[in-house]
Short mmCIF file of C-alpha atoms in Angstrom, two decimals:
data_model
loop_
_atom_site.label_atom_id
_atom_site.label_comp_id
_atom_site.label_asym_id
_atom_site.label_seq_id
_atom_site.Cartn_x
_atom_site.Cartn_y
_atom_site.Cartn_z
CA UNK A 24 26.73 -12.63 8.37
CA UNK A 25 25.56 -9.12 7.57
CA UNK A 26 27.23 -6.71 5.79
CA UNK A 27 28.02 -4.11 7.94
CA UNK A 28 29.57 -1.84 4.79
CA UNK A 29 25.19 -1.57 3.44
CA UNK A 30 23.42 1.56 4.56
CA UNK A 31 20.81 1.20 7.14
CA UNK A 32 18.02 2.63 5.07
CA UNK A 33 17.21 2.68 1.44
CA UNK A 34 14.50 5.33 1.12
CA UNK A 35 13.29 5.05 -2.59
CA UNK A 36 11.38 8.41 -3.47
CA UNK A 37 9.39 8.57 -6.85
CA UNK A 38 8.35 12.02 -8.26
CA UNK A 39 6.08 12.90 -10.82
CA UNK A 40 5.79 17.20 -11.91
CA UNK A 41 5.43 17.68 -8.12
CA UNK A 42 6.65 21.24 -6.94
CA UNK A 43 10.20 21.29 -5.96
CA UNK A 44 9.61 22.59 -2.42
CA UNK A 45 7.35 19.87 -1.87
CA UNK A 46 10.37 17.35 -2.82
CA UNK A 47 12.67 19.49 -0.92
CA UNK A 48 10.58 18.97 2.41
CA UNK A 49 10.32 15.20 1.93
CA UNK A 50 14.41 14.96 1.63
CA UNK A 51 14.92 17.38 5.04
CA UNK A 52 12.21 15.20 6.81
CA UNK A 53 15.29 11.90 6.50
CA UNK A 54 18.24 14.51 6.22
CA UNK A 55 16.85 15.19 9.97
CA UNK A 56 16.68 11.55 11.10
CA UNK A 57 19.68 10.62 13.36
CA UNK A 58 21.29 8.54 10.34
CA UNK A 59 24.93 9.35 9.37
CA UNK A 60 25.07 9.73 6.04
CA UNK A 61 26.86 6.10 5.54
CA UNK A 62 23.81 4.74 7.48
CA UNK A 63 21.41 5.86 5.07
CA UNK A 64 20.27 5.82 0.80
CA UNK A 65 17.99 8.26 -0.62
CA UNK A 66 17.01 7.78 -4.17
CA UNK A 67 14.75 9.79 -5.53
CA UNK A 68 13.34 8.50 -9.03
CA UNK A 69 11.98 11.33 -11.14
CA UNK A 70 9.07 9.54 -13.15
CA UNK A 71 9.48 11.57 -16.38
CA UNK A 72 8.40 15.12 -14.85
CA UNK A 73 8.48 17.88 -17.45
CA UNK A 74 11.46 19.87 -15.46
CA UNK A 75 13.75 18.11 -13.43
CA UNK A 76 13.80 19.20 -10.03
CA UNK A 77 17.04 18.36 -9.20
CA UNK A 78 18.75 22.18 -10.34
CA UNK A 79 16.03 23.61 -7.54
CA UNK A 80 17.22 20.95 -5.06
CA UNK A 81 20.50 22.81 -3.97
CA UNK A 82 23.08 20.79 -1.66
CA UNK A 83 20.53 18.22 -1.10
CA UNK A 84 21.35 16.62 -4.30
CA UNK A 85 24.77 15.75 -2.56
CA UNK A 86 22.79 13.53 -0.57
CA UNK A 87 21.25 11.67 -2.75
CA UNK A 88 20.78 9.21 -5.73
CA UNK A 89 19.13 10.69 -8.24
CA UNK A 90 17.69 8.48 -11.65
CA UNK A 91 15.59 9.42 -14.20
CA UNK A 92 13.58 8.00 -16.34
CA UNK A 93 10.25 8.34 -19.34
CA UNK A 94 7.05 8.23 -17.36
CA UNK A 95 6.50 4.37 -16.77
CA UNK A 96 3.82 5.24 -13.39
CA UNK A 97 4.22 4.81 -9.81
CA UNK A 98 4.91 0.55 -10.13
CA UNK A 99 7.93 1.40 -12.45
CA UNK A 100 9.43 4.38 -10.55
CA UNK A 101 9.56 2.04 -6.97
CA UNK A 102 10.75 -1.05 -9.01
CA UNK A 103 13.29 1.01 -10.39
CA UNK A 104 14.50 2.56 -7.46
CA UNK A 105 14.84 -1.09 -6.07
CA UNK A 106 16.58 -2.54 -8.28
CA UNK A 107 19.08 0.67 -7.17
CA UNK A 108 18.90 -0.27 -3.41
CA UNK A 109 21.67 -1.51 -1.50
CA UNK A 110 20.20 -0.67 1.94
CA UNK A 111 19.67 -3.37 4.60
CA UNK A 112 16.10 -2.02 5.04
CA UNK A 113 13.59 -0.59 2.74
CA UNK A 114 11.45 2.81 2.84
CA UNK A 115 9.14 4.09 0.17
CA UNK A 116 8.09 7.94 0.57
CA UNK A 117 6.31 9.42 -1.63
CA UNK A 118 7.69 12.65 -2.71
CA UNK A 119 5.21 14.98 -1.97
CA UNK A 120 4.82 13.49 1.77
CA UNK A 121 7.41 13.36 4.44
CA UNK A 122 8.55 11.59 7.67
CA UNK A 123 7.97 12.61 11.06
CA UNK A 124 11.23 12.41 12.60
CA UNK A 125 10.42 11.76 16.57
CA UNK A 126 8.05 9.34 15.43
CA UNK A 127 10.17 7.73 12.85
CA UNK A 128 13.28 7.45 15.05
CA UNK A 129 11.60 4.88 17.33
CA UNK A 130 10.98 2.83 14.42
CA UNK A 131 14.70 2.96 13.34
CA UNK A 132 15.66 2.22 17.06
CA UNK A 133 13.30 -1.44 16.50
CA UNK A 134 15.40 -1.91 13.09
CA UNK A 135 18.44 -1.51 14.50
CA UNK A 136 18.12 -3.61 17.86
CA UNK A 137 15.64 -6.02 17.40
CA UNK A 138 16.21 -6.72 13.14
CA UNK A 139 12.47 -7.51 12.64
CA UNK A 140 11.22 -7.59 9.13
CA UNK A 141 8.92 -5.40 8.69
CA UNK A 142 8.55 -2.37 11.37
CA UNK A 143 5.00 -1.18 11.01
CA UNK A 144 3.48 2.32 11.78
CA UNK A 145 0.93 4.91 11.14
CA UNK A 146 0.16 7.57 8.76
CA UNK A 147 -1.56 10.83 9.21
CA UNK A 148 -2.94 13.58 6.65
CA UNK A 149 -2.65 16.18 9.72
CA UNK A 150 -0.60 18.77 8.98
CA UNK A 151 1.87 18.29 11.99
CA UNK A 152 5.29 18.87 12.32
CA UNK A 153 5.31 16.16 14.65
CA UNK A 154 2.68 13.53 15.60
CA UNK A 155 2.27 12.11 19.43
CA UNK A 156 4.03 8.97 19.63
CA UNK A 157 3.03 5.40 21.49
CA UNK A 158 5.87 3.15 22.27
CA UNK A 159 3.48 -0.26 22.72
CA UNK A 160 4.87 -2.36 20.32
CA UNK A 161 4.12 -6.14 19.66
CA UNK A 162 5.47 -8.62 17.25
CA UNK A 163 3.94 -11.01 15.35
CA UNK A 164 4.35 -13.11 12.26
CA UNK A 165 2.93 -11.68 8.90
CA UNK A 166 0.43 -13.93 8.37
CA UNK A 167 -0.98 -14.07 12.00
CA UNK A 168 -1.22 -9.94 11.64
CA UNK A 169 -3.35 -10.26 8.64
CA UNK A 170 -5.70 -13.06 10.24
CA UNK A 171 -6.14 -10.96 13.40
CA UNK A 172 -6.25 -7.29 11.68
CA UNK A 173 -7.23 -5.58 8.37
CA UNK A 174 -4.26 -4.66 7.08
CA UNK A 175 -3.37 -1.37 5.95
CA UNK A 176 -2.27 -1.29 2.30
CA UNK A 177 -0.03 1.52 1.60
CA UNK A 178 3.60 0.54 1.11
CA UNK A 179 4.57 3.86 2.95
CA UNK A 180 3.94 2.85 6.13
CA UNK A 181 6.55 0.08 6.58
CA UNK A 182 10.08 -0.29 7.00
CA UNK A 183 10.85 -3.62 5.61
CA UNK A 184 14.35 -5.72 5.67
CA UNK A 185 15.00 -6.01 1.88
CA UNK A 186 15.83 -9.35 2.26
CA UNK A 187 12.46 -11.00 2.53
CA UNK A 188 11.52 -9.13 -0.98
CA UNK A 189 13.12 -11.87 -3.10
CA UNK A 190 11.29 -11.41 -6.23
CA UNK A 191 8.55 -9.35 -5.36
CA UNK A 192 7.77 -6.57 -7.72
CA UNK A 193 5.14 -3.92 -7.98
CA UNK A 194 3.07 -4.84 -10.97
CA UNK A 195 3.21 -2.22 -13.52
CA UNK A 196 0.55 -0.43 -15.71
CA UNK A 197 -2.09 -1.05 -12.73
CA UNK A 198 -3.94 1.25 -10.12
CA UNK A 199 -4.08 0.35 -6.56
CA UNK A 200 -1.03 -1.55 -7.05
CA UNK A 201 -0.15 -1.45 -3.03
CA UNK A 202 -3.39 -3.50 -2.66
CA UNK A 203 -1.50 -6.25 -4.22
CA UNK A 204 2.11 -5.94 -3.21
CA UNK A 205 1.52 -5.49 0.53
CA UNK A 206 -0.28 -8.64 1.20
CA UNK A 207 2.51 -10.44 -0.69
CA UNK A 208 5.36 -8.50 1.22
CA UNK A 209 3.64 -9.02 4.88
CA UNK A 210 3.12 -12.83 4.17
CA UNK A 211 6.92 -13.38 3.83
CA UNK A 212 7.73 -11.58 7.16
CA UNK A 213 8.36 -13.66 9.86
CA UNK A 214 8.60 -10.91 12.79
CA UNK A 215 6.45 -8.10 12.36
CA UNK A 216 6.74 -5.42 14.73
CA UNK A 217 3.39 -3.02 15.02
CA UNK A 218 4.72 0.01 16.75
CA UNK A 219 1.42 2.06 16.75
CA UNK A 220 3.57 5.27 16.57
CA UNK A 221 1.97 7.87 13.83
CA UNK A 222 5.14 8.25 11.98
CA UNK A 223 4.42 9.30 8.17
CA UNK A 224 2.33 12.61 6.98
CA UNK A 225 0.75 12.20 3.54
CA UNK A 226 -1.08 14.88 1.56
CA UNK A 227 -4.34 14.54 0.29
CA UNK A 228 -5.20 15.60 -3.08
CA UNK A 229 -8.01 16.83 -4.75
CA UNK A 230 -6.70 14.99 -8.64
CA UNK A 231 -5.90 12.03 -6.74
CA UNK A 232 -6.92 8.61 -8.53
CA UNK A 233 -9.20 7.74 -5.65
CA UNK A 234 -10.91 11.40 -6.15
CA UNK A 235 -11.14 10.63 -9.87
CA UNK A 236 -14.84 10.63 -10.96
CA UNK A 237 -14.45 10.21 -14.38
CA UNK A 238 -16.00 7.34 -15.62
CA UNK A 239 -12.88 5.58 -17.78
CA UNK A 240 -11.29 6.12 -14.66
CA UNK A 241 -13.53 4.56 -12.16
CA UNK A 242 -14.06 1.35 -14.63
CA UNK A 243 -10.35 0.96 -14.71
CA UNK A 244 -9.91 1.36 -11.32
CA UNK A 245 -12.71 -1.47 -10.91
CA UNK A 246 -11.15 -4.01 -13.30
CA UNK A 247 -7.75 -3.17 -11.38
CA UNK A 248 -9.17 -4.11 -8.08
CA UNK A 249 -10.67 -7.20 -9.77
CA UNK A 250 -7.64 -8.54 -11.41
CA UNK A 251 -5.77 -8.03 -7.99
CA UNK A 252 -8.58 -9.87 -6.44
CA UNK A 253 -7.93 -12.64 -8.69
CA UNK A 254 -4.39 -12.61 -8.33
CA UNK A 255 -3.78 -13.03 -4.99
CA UNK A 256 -6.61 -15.65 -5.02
CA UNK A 257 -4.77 -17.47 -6.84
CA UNK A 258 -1.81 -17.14 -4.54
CA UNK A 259 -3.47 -18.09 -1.79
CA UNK A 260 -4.50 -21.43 -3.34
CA UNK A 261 -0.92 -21.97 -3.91
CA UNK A 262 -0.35 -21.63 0.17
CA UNK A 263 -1.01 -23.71 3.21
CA UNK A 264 -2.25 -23.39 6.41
CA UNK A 265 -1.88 -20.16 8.22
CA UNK A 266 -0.68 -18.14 5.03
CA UNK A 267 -3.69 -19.56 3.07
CA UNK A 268 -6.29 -18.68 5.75
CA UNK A 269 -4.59 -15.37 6.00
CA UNK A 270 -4.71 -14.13 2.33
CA UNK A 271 -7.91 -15.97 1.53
CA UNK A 272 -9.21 -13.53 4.58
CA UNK A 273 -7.86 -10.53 2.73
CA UNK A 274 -9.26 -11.40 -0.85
CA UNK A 275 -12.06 -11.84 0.65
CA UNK A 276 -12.46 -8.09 2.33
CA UNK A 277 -10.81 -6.93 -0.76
CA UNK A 278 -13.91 -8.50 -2.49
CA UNK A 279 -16.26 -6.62 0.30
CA UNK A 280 -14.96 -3.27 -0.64
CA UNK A 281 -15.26 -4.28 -4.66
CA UNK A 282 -18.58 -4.94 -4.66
CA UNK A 283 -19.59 -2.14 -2.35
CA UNK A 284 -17.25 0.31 -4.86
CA UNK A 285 -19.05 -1.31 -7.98
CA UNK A 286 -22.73 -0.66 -6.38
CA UNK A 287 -21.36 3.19 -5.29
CA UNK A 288 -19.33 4.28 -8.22
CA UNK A 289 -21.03 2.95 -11.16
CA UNK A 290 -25.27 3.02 -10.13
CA UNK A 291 -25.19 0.43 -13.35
CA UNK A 292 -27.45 -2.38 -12.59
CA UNK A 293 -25.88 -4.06 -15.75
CA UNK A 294 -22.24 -3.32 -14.46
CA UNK A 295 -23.18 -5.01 -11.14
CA UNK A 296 -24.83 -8.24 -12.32
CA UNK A 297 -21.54 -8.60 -14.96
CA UNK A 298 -19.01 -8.45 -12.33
CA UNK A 299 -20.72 -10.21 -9.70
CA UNK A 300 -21.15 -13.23 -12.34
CA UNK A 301 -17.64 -12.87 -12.87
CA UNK A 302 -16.61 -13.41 -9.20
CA UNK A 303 -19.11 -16.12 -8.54
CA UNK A 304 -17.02 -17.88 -11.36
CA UNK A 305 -13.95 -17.38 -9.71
CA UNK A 306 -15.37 -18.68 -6.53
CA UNK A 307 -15.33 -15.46 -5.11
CA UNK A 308 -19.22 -14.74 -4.71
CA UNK A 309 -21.03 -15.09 -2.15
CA UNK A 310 -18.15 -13.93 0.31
CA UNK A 311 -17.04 -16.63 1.84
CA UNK A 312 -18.67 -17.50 5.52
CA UNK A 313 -15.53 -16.02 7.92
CA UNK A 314 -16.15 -14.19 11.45
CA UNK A 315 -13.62 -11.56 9.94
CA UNK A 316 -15.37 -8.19 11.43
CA UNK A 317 -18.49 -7.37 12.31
CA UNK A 318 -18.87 -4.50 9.23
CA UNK A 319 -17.89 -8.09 7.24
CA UNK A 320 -20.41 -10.24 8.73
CA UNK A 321 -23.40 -7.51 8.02
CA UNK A 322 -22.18 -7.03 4.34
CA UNK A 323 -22.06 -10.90 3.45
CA UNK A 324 -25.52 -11.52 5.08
CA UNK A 325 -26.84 -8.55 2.58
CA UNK A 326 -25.52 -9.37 -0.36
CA UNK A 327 -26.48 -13.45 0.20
CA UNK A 328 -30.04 -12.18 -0.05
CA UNK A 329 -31.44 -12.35 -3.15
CA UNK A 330 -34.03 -10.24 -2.68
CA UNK A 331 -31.98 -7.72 -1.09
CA UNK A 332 -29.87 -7.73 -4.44
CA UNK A 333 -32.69 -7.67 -6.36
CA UNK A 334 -34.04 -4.77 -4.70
CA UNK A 335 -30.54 -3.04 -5.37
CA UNK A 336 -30.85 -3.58 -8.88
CA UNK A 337 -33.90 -2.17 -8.91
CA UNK A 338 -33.02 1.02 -7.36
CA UNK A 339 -29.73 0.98 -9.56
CA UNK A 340 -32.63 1.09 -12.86
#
């Protein structure tokens, strides 16, 4: 029976030296939402900025959780805020981004009739107060959404009933960590509603990791990727049937874009023959023979080729 005394929503907010007005907009964007305030959980976990935001917060800090803690990263912040969650459902924001409320609204409507667990829906870097909205929704299992569609990493864009989290965990101390919590998450959801409504605005930013060309940070982010790779490979060996299928499919797209980024980011022919002898190792080179997308099928025909590789490592000297 479910407790009707739980919140609705737990929206967990980590923060990291972002500008105060920037916070300020994420909170308003769910103070607008038609929750009462018994219906819904903001906690907002400040990652060990330099000033605290919370004096420049005014009243909204009534409305709120607020935790802080030494800088741990992005994994720690979301863990931490829940292992603070009572809510029936889960939302991560981030704090600089914010929620479109029209948008967002049908997606509480699904939670609250229908009790899927996951409600699924887009995200935009538009600057809009509010996005257009498309109320064709359809329902599927996790793992039949990730054998019939790329799936769309970032934890952001779903509200997901806390209940099928169990002991799922973002791993700490890695980049790209959504890449492998998601999969995880989605594979233990049973009813999966895709709303197709654009629902969340993100900013981009120029310092972002993914717009970080340093070199110590590219070669982490590349032996991230890889040990996620591995990870959920190993996962997936652990599975049957549909849920196998499913995440073997996304390892092996995840693979796709790895050796893609590898070639791109690095131009080391040394770096690429290393960590494409470390996948073939693993099992994970040459990409497995599925009819996932066409962009999938061209890439694995390429990179089969020897003498297409060859002539990339040539060009990489």
């Amino acid at each position: 029976m479910k407790d009707e005394h739980k919140p609705t929503v737990s929206f967990i907010i980590p923060c990291y030296n972002l500008p105060a007005e920037m916070i300020a907009e994420c909170l308003d964007s769910i103070l607008a939402l038609p929750l009462e305030r018994g219906e819904r959980e903001i906690i907002l976990v400040d990652d060990g900025s330099d000033v605290s935001p919370l004096d420049a917060l005014g009243a909204r800090k009534n409305d709120m959780t607020y935790i802080r803690q030494g800088n741990k990263g992005l994994s720690e912040a979301r863990n931490t805020g829940l292992r603070a969650a009572t809510g029936r459902y889960i939302q991560f924001v981030d704090g600089d981004d914010r929620l479109l409320c029209r948008a967002y609204t049908q997606c509480l409507d699904i939670a609250k009739s229908a009790h899927p667990d996951m409600v699924m829906f887009r995200m935009t870097p538009k600057d809009a107060t509010e996005a257009p909205t498309n109320a064709a929704a359809r329902t599927v299992s996790g793992a039949q959404y990730i054998l019939d569609y790329n799936l769309r990493a970032a934890a952001c864009g779903y509200l997901f009933n806390a209940g099928i989290l169990g002991s799922l965990r973002f791993t700490p101390g890695i980049l790209h960590e959504d890449e492998d919590f998601t999969p995880q998450l989605m594979l233990r959801a049973e009813t999966v509603c895709d709303t197709g409504v654009t629902a969340y605005y993100y900013r981009t930013r120029p310092r972002s990791i993914t717009n970080n060309i340093d070199k110590r940070n590219i070669i982490r982010r590349l032996n991230d990727i890889e040990r996620i790779i591995c990870h959920l490979d190993e996962i997936a060996n652990g599975l049957e049937d549909d849920k196998q299928r499913a995440l073997k499919r996304r390892v092996a797209q995840l693979t796709m874009d790895y050796i893609y980024n590898m070639v791109r980011l690095t131009r080391s022919a040394n770096q690429v023959k290393r960590r494409l002898k470390r996948l073939e190792a693993a099992g994970l080179y040459p990409l497995p023979d599925g009819r996932y997308t066409r962009t999938y099928s061209l890439f694995r025909r390429l990179t089969k080729n020897k003498l297409l590789i060859n002539l990339l490592y040539s060009i990489l000297k």
